[in-house]
Amino acid sequence: MPGKDDCRPVSGRGTRGADSDECRRIPLHRPKRQAITPYAMCTYLGHSRFDTTARYSQPTEDNLAAAAERLR
């Protein structure tokens, strides 16, 4: 059961001059159902582009050879 802080008055109805039975309240924590798309998920995660394959791609042979030289 939502508390007083979790609710807000129904739009179009003010609380001034209305008794508590007349003033219906809607919980704020009830989320709207939305379809989660891959684009929306990438945007939520902070990726600037939809295509994030370059970020997780494997290193090339040249990069591996350069890393091996640095480790020697």
PDB file of N, CA and C in Angstrom:
ATOM      1  N   MET A   1       0.850  -1.171   0.000  1.00  0.00           N
ATOM      2  CA  MET A   1       0.000   0.000   0.000  1.00  0.00           C
ATOM      3  C   MET A   1       0.896   1.235   0.000  1.00  0.00           C
ATOM      4  N   PRO A   2       0.746   2.110  -0.976  1.00  0.00           N
ATOM      5  CA  PRO A   2       1.613   3.275  -1.052  1.00  0.00           C
ATOM      6  C   PRO A   2       1.325   4.274   0.056  1.00  0.00           C
ATOM      7  N   GLY A   3       2.386   4.926   0.501  1.00  0.00           N
ATOM      8  CA  GLY A   3       2.235   5.954   1.525  1.00  0.00           C
ATOM      9  C   GLY A   3       1.915   7.299   0.913  1.00  0.00           C
ATOM     10  N   LYS A   4       1.815   8.299   1.767  1.00  0.00           N
ATOM     11  CA  LYS A   4       1.479   9.636   1.287  1.00  0.00           C
ATOM     12  C   LYS A   4       2.543  10.195   0.356  1.00  0.00           C
ATOM     13  N   ASP A   5       3.810   9.907   0.638  1.00  0.00           N
ATOM     14  CA  ASP A   5       4.893  10.451  -0.169  1.00  0.00           C
ATOM     15  C   ASP A   5       4.994   9.784  -1.533  1.00  0.00           C
ATOM     16  N   ASP A   6       4.436   8.586  -1.677  1.00  0.00           N
ATOM     17  CA  ASP A   6       4.509   7.865  -2.941  1.00  0.00           C
ATOM     18  C   ASP A   6       3.415   8.262  -3.912  1.00  0.00           C
ATOM     19  N   CYS A   7       2.533   9.143  -3.535  1.00  0.00           N
ATOM     20  CA  CYS A   7       1.372   9.442  -4.357  1.00  0.00           C
ATOM     21  C   CYS A   7       1.348  10.908  -4.761  1.00  0.00           C
ATOM     22  N   ARG A   8       0.582  11.173  -5.786  1.00  0.00           N
ATOM     23  CA  ARG A   8       0.335  12.546  -6.211  1.00  0.00           C
ATOM     24  C   ARG A   8      -1.121  12.659  -6.601  1.00  0.00           C
ATOM     25  N   PRO A   9      -1.690  13.848  -6.566  1.00  0.00           N
ATOM     26  CA  PRO A   9      -3.084  13.984  -6.961  1.00  0.00           C
ATOM     27  C   PRO A   9      -3.261  13.678  -8.438  1.00  0.00           C
ATOM     28  N   VAL A  10      -4.424  13.176  -8.792  1.00  0.00           N
ATOM     29  CA  VAL A  10      -4.747  12.923 -10.190  1.00  0.00           C
ATOM     30  C   VAL A  10      -4.746  14.254 -10.918  1.00  0.00           C
ATOM     31  N   SER A  11      -4.165  14.284 -12.126  1.00  0.00           N
ATOM     32  CA  SER A  11      -4.073  15.546 -12.854  1.00  0.00           C
ATOM     33  C   SER A  11      -5.466  16.113 -13.108  1.00  0.00           C
ATOM     34  N   GLY A  12      -5.586  17.413 -12.962  1.00  0.00           N
ATOM     35  CA  GLY A  12      -6.872  18.073 -13.151  1.00  0.00           C
ATOM     36  C   GLY A  12      -7.638  18.248 -11.864  1.00  0.00           C
ATOM     37  N   ARG A  13      -7.207  17.593 -10.804  1.00  0.00           N
ATOM     38  CA  ARG A  13      -7.873  17.724  -9.505  1.00  0.00           C
ATOM     39  C   ARG A  13      -6.879  18.248  -8.496  1.00  0.00           C
ATOM     40  N   GLY A  14      -7.191  19.318  -7.871  1.00  0.00           N
ATOM     41  CA  GLY A  14      -6.336  19.833  -6.815  1.00  0.00           C
ATOM     42  C   GLY A  14      -6.784  19.300  -5.474  1.00  0.00           C
ATOM     43  N   THR A  15      -5.947  19.468  -4.477  1.00  0.00           N
ATOM     44  CA  THR A  15      -6.315  18.996  -3.145  1.00  0.00           C
ATOM     45  C   THR A  15      -7.014  20.080  -2.345  1.00  0.00           C
ATOM     46  N   ARG A  16      -6.994  21.312  -2.827  1.00  0.00           N
ATOM     47  CA  ARG A  16      -7.597  22.407  -2.085  1.00  0.00           C
ATOM     48  C   ARG A  16      -9.123  22.278  -2.108  1.00  0.00           C
ATOM     49  N   GLY A  17      -9.734  22.244  -0.943  1.00  0.00           N
ATOM     50  CA  GLY A  17     -11.188  22.200  -0.850  1.00  0.00           C
ATOM     51  C   GLY A  17     -11.795  20.831  -1.059  1.00  0.00           C
ATOM     52  N   ALA A  18     -10.993  19.801  -1.248  1.00  0.00           N
ATOM     53  CA  ALA A  18     -11.528  18.460  -1.473  1.00  0.00           C
ATOM     54  C   ALA A  18     -11.201  17.593  -0.273  1.00  0.00           C
ATOM     55  N   ASP A  19     -12.148  16.751   0.116  1.00  0.00           N
ATOM     56  CA  ASP A  19     -11.850  15.843   1.219  1.00  0.00           C
ATOM     57  C   ASP A  19     -11.037  14.658   0.700  1.00  0.00           C
ATOM     58  N   SER A  20     -10.508  13.852   1.604  1.00  0.00           N
ATOM     59  CA  SER A  20      -9.594  12.786   1.206  1.00  0.00           C
ATOM     60  C   SER A  20     -10.280  11.718   0.361  1.00  0.00           C
ATOM     61  N   ASP A  21     -11.586  11.502   0.537  1.00  0.00           N
ATOM     62  CA  ASP A  21     -12.288  10.513  -0.277  1.00  0.00           C
ATOM     63  C   ASP A  21     -12.426  10.986  -1.717  1.00  0.00           C
ATOM     64  N   GLU A  22     -12.566  12.281  -1.907  1.00  0.00           N
ATOM     65  CA  GLU A  22     -12.774  12.811  -3.253  1.00  0.00           C
ATOM     66  C   GLU A  22     -11.469  12.892  -4.036  1.00  0.00           C
ATOM     67  N   CYS A  23     -10.366  13.080  -3.338  1.00  0.00           N
ATOM     68  CA  CYS A  23      -9.070  13.264  -3.991  1.00  0.00           C
ATOM     69  C   CYS A  23      -8.415  11.901  -4.201  1.00  0.00           C
ATOM     70  N   ARG A  24      -8.563  11.329  -5.392  1.00  0.00           N
ATOM     71  CA  ARG A  24      -7.921  10.052  -5.704  1.00  0.00           C
ATOM     72  C   ARG A  24      -6.437  10.279  -5.915  1.00  0.00           C
ATOM     73  N   ARG A  25      -5.654   9.264  -5.627  1.00  0.00           N
ATOM     74  CA  ARG A  25      -4.209   9.394  -5.795  1.00  0.00           C
ATOM     75  C   ARG A  25      -3.673   8.225  -6.614  1.00  0.00           C
ATOM     76  N   ILE A  26      -2.607   8.495  -7.354  1.00  0.00           N
ATOM     77  CA  ILE A  26      -1.963   7.491  -8.190  1.00  0.00           C
ATOM     78  C   ILE A  26      -0.539   7.301  -7.684  1.00  0.00           C
ATOM     79  N   PRO A  27      -0.087   6.066  -7.450  1.00  0.00           N
ATOM     80  CA  PRO A  27       1.289   5.867  -6.997  1.00  0.00           C
ATOM     81  C   PRO A  27       2.289   6.298  -8.069  1.00  0.00           C
ATOM     82  N   LEU A  28       3.357   6.985  -7.652  1.00  0.00           N
ATOM     83  CA  LEU A  28       4.375   7.444  -8.595  1.00  0.00           C
ATOM     84  C   LEU A  28       5.332   6.333  -8.997  1.00  0.00           C
ATOM     85  N   HIS A  29       5.465   5.309  -8.153  1.00  0.00           N
ATOM     86  CA  HIS A  29       6.449   4.271  -8.442  1.00  0.00           C
ATOM     87  C   HIS A  29       5.956   3.244  -9.450  1.00  0.00           C
ATOM     88  N   ARG A  30       4.728   3.361  -9.934  1.00  0.00           N
ATOM     89  CA  ARG A  30       4.203   2.408 -10.906  1.00  0.00           C
ATOM     90  C   ARG A  30       4.732   2.775 -12.293  1.00  0.00           C
ATOM     91  N   PRO A  31       5.665   2.015 -12.849  1.00  0.00           N
ATOM     92  CA  PRO A  31       6.250   2.396 -14.135  1.00  0.00           C
ATOM     93  C   PRO A  31       5.312   2.095 -15.299  1.00  0.00           C
ATOM     94  N   LYS A  32       5.491   2.836 -16.370  1.00  0.00           N
ATOM     95  CA  LYS A  32       4.742   2.552 -17.595  1.00  0.00           C
ATOM     96  C   LYS A  32       5.430   1.385 -18.291  1.00  0.00           C
ATOM     97  N   ARG A  33       4.655   0.561 -18.938  1.00  0.00           N
ATOM     98  CA  ARG A  33       5.233  -0.554 -19.676  1.00  0.00           C
ATOM     99  C   ARG A  33       5.722  -0.035 -21.015  1.00  0.00           C
ATOM    100  N   GLN A  34       6.996  -0.259 -21.307  1.00  0.00           N
ATOM    101  CA  GLN A  34       7.587   0.181 -22.559  1.00  0.00           C
ATOM    102  C   GLN A  34       8.395  -0.966 -23.139  1.00  0.00           C
ATOM    103  N   ALA A  35       8.433  -1.005 -24.456  1.00  0.00           N
ATOM    104  CA  ALA A  35       9.240  -2.018 -25.117  1.00  0.00           C
ATOM    105  C   ALA A  35      10.706  -1.612 -25.038  1.00  0.00           C
ATOM    106  N   ILE A  36      11.559  -2.542 -24.651  1.00  0.00           N
ATOM    107  CA  ILE A  36      12.987  -2.279 -24.583  1.00  0.00           C
ATOM    108  C   ILE A  36      13.603  -2.688 -25.914  1.00  0.00           C
ATOM    109  N   THR A  37      14.118  -1.714 -26.644  1.00  0.00           N
ATOM    110  CA  THR A  37      14.767  -1.985 -27.924  1.00  0.00           C
ATOM    111  C   THR A  37      16.276  -1.994 -27.717  1.00  0.00           C
ATOM    112  N   PRO A  38      17.017  -2.642 -28.608  1.00  0.00           N
ATOM    113  CA  PRO A  38      18.482  -2.608 -28.484  1.00  0.00           C
ATOM    114  C   PRO A  38      19.025  -1.179 -28.503  1.00  0.00           C
ATOM    115  N   TYR A  39      18.428  -0.305 -29.317  1.00  0.00           N
ATOM    116  CA  TYR A  39      18.877   1.086 -29.375  1.00  0.00           C
ATOM    117  C   TYR A  39      18.651   1.775 -28.032  1.00  0.00           C
ATOM    118  N   ALA A  40      17.492   1.537 -27.424  1.00  0.00           N
ATOM    119  CA  ALA A  40      17.198   2.152 -26.129  1.00  0.00           C
ATOM    120  C   ALA A  40      18.152   1.632 -25.062  1.00  0.00           C
ATOM    121  N   MET A  41      18.479   0.344 -25.109  1.00  0.00           N
ATOM    122  CA  MET A  41      19.393  -0.222 -24.123  1.00  0.00           C
ATOM    123  C   MET A  41      20.795   0.365 -24.274  1.00  0.00           C
ATOM    124  N   CYS A  42      21.278   0.513 -25.518  1.00  0.00           N
ATOM    125  CA  CYS A  42      22.603   1.105 -25.740  1.00  0.00           C
ATOM    126  C   CYS A  42      22.622   2.558 -25.292  1.00  0.00           C
ATOM    127  N   THR A  43      21.542   3.278 -25.548  1.00  0.00           N
ATOM    128  CA  THR A  43      21.461   4.668 -25.104  1.00  0.00           C
ATOM    129  C   THR A  43      21.474   4.730 -23.589  1.00  0.00           C
ATOM    130  N   TYR A  44      20.760   3.828 -22.934  1.00  0.00           N
ATOM    131  CA  TYR A  44      20.715   3.796 -21.472  1.00  0.00           C
ATOM    132  C   TYR A  44      22.088   3.487 -20.884  1.00  0.00           C
ATOM    133  N   LEU A  45      22.819   2.603 -21.541  1.00  0.00           N
ATOM    134  CA  LEU A  45      24.134   2.216 -21.047  1.00  0.00           C
ATOM    135  C   LEU A  45      25.203   3.259 -21.347  1.00  0.00           C
ATOM    136  N   GLY A  46      24.863   4.282 -22.129  1.00  0.00           N
ATOM    137  CA  GLY A  46      25.796   5.371 -22.372  1.00  0.00           C
ATOM    138  C   GLY A  46      26.612   5.254 -23.635  1.00  0.00           C
ATOM    139  N   HIS A  47      26.298   4.318 -24.514  1.00  0.00           N
ATOM    140  CA  HIS A  47      27.030   4.216 -25.767  1.00  0.00           C
ATOM    141  C   HIS A  47      26.583   5.332 -26.694  1.00  0.00           C
ATOM    142  N   SER A  48      27.533   5.955 -27.373  1.00  0.00           N
ATOM    143  CA  SER A  48      27.184   7.050 -28.265  1.00  0.00           C
ATOM    144  C   SER A  48      26.632   6.544 -29.590  1.00  0.00           C
ATOM    145  N   ARG A  49      26.972   5.318 -29.957  1.00  0.00           N
ATOM    146  CA  ARG A  49      26.489   4.756 -31.216  1.00  0.00           C
ATOM    147  C   ARG A  49      25.794   3.427 -30.920  1.00  0.00           C
ATOM    148  N   PHE A  50      24.962   3.040 -31.847  1.00  0.00           N
ATOM    149  CA  PHE A  50      24.300   1.746 -31.709  1.00  0.00           C
ATOM    150  C   PHE A  50      25.300   0.615 -31.939  1.00  0.00           C
ATOM    151  N   ASP A  51      26.182   0.780 -32.917  1.00  0.00           N
ATOM    152  CA  ASP A  51      27.157  -0.257 -33.247  1.00  0.00           C
ATOM    153  C   ASP A  51      28.326  -0.173 -32.277  1.00  0.00           C
ATOM    154  N   THR A  52      28.411  -1.103 -31.360  1.00  0.00           N
ATOM    155  CA  THR A  52      29.486  -1.099 -30.364  1.00  0.00           C
ATOM    156  C   THR A  52      30.484  -2.227 -30.620  1.00  0.00           C
ATOM    157  N   THR A  53      30.457  -2.811 -31.832  1.00  0.00           N
ATOM    158  CA  THR A  53      31.340  -3.951 -32.100  1.00  0.00           C
ATOM    159  C   THR A  53      32.805  -3.542 -32.081  1.00  0.00           C
ATOM    160  N   ALA A  54      33.117  -2.307 -32.487  1.00  0.00           N
ATOM    161  CA  ALA A  54      34.518  -1.873 -32.493  1.00  0.00           C
ATOM    162  C   ALA A  54      35.068  -1.821 -31.070  1.00  0.00           C
ATOM    163  N   ARG A  55      34.221  -1.522 -30.123  1.00  0.00           N
ATOM    164  CA  ARG A  55      34.664  -1.420 -28.736  1.00  0.00           C
ATOM    165  C   ARG A  55      35.093  -2.787 -28.191  1.00  0.00           C
ATOM    166  N   TYR A  56      34.445  -3.842 -28.642  1.00  0.00           N
ATOM    167  CA  TYR A  56      34.711  -5.176 -28.115  1.00  0.00           C
ATOM    168  C   TYR A  56      35.420  -6.073 -29.127  1.00  0.00           C
ATOM    169  N   SER A  57      36.005  -5.489 -30.164  1.00  0.00           N
ATOM    170  CA  SER A  57      36.626  -6.308 -31.200  1.00  0.00           C
ATOM    171  C   SER A  57      37.952  -6.884 -30.708  1.00  0.00           C
ATOM    172  N   GLN A  58      38.391  -7.936 -31.365  1.00  0.00           N
ATOM    173  CA  GLN A  58      39.658  -8.575 -31.020  1.00  0.00           C
ATOM    174  C   GLN A  58      40.812  -7.761 -31.592  1.00  0.00           C
ATOM    175  N   PRO A  59      41.986  -7.779 -30.943  1.00  0.00           N
ATOM    176  CA  PRO A  59      43.136  -7.039 -31.473  1.00  0.00           C
ATOM    177  C   PRO A  59      43.655  -7.674 -32.760  1.00  0.00           C
ATOM    178  N   THR A  60      44.239  -6.846 -33.603  1.00  0.00           N
ATOM    179  CA  THR A  60      44.802  -7.347 -34.857  1.00  0.00           C
ATOM    180  C   THR A  60      46.162  -7.980 -34.578  1.00  0.00           C
ATOM    181  N   GLU A  61      46.713  -8.645 -35.598  1.00  0.00           N
ATOM    182  CA  GLU A  61      48.029  -9.276 -35.445  1.00  0.00           C
ATOM    183  C   GLU A  61      49.103  -8.236 -35.166  1.00  0.00           C
ATOM    184  N   ASP A  62      49.005  -7.073 -35.798  1.00  0.00           N
ATOM    185  CA  ASP A  62      49.996  -6.010 -35.567  1.00  0.00           C
ATOM    186  C   ASP A  62      49.953  -5.536 -34.119  1.00  0.00           C
ATOM    187  N   ASN A  63      48.754  -5.396 -33.575  1.00  0.00           N
ATOM    188  CA  ASN A  63      48.624  -4.965 -32.179  1.00  0.00           C
ATOM    189  C   ASN A  63      49.189  -6.016 -31.226  1.00  0.00           C
ATOM    190  N   LEU A  64      48.951  -7.287 -31.528  1.00  0.00           N
ATOM    191  CA  LEU A  64      49.498  -8.354 -30.686  1.00  0.00           C
ATOM    192  C   LEU A  64      51.019  -8.383 -30.751  1.00  0.00           C
ATOM    193  N   ALA A  65      51.579  -8.177 -31.955  1.00  0.00           N
ATOM    194  CA  ALA A  65      53.035  -8.175 -32.106  1.00  0.00           C
ATOM    195  C   ALA A  65      53.652  -6.992 -31.357  1.00  0.00           C
ATOM    196  N   ALA A  66      53.014  -5.832 -31.434  1.00  0.00           N
ATOM    197  CA  ALA A  66      53.522  -4.649 -30.731  1.00  0.00           C
ATOM    198  C   ALA A  66      53.465  -4.854 -29.221  1.00  0.00           C
ATOM    199  N   ALA A  67      52.416  -5.487 -28.738  1.00  0.00           N
ATOM    200  CA  ALA A  67      52.300  -5.751 -27.304  1.00  0.00           C
ATOM    201  C   ALA A  67      53.360  -6.747 -26.848  1.00  0.00           C
ATOM    202  N   ALA A  68      53.650  -7.748 -27.678  1.00  0.00           N
ATOM    203  CA  ALA A  68      54.679  -8.733 -27.335  1.00  0.00           C
ATOM    204  C   ALA A  68      56.055  -8.079 -27.284  1.00  0.00           C
ATOM    205  N   GLU A  69      56.310  -7.134 -28.205  1.00  0.00           N
ATOM    206  CA  GLU A  69      57.597  -6.427 -28.198  1.00  0.00           C
ATOM    207  C   GLU A  69      57.748  -5.579 -26.940  1.00  0.00           C
ATOM    208  N   ARG A  70      56.669  -4.939 -26.518  1.00  0.00           N
ATOM    209  CA  ARG A  70      56.730  -4.100 -25.321  1.00  0.00           C
ATOM    210  C   ARG A  70      56.969  -4.932 -24.069  1.00  0.00           C
ATOM    211  N   LEU A  71      56.478  -6.165 -24.054  1.00  0.00           N
ATOM    212  CA  LEU A  71      56.634  -7.021 -22.876  1.00  0.00           C
ATOM    213  C   LEU A  71      58.032  -7.623 -22.769  1.00  0.00           C
ATOM    214  N   ARG A  72      58.791  -7.645 -23.867  1.00  0.00           N
ATOM    215  CA  ARG A  72      60.135  -8.248 -23.845  1.00  0.00           C
ATOM    216  C   ARG A  72      61.101  -7.415 -23.093  1.00  0.00           C
TER     217      ARG A  72
END
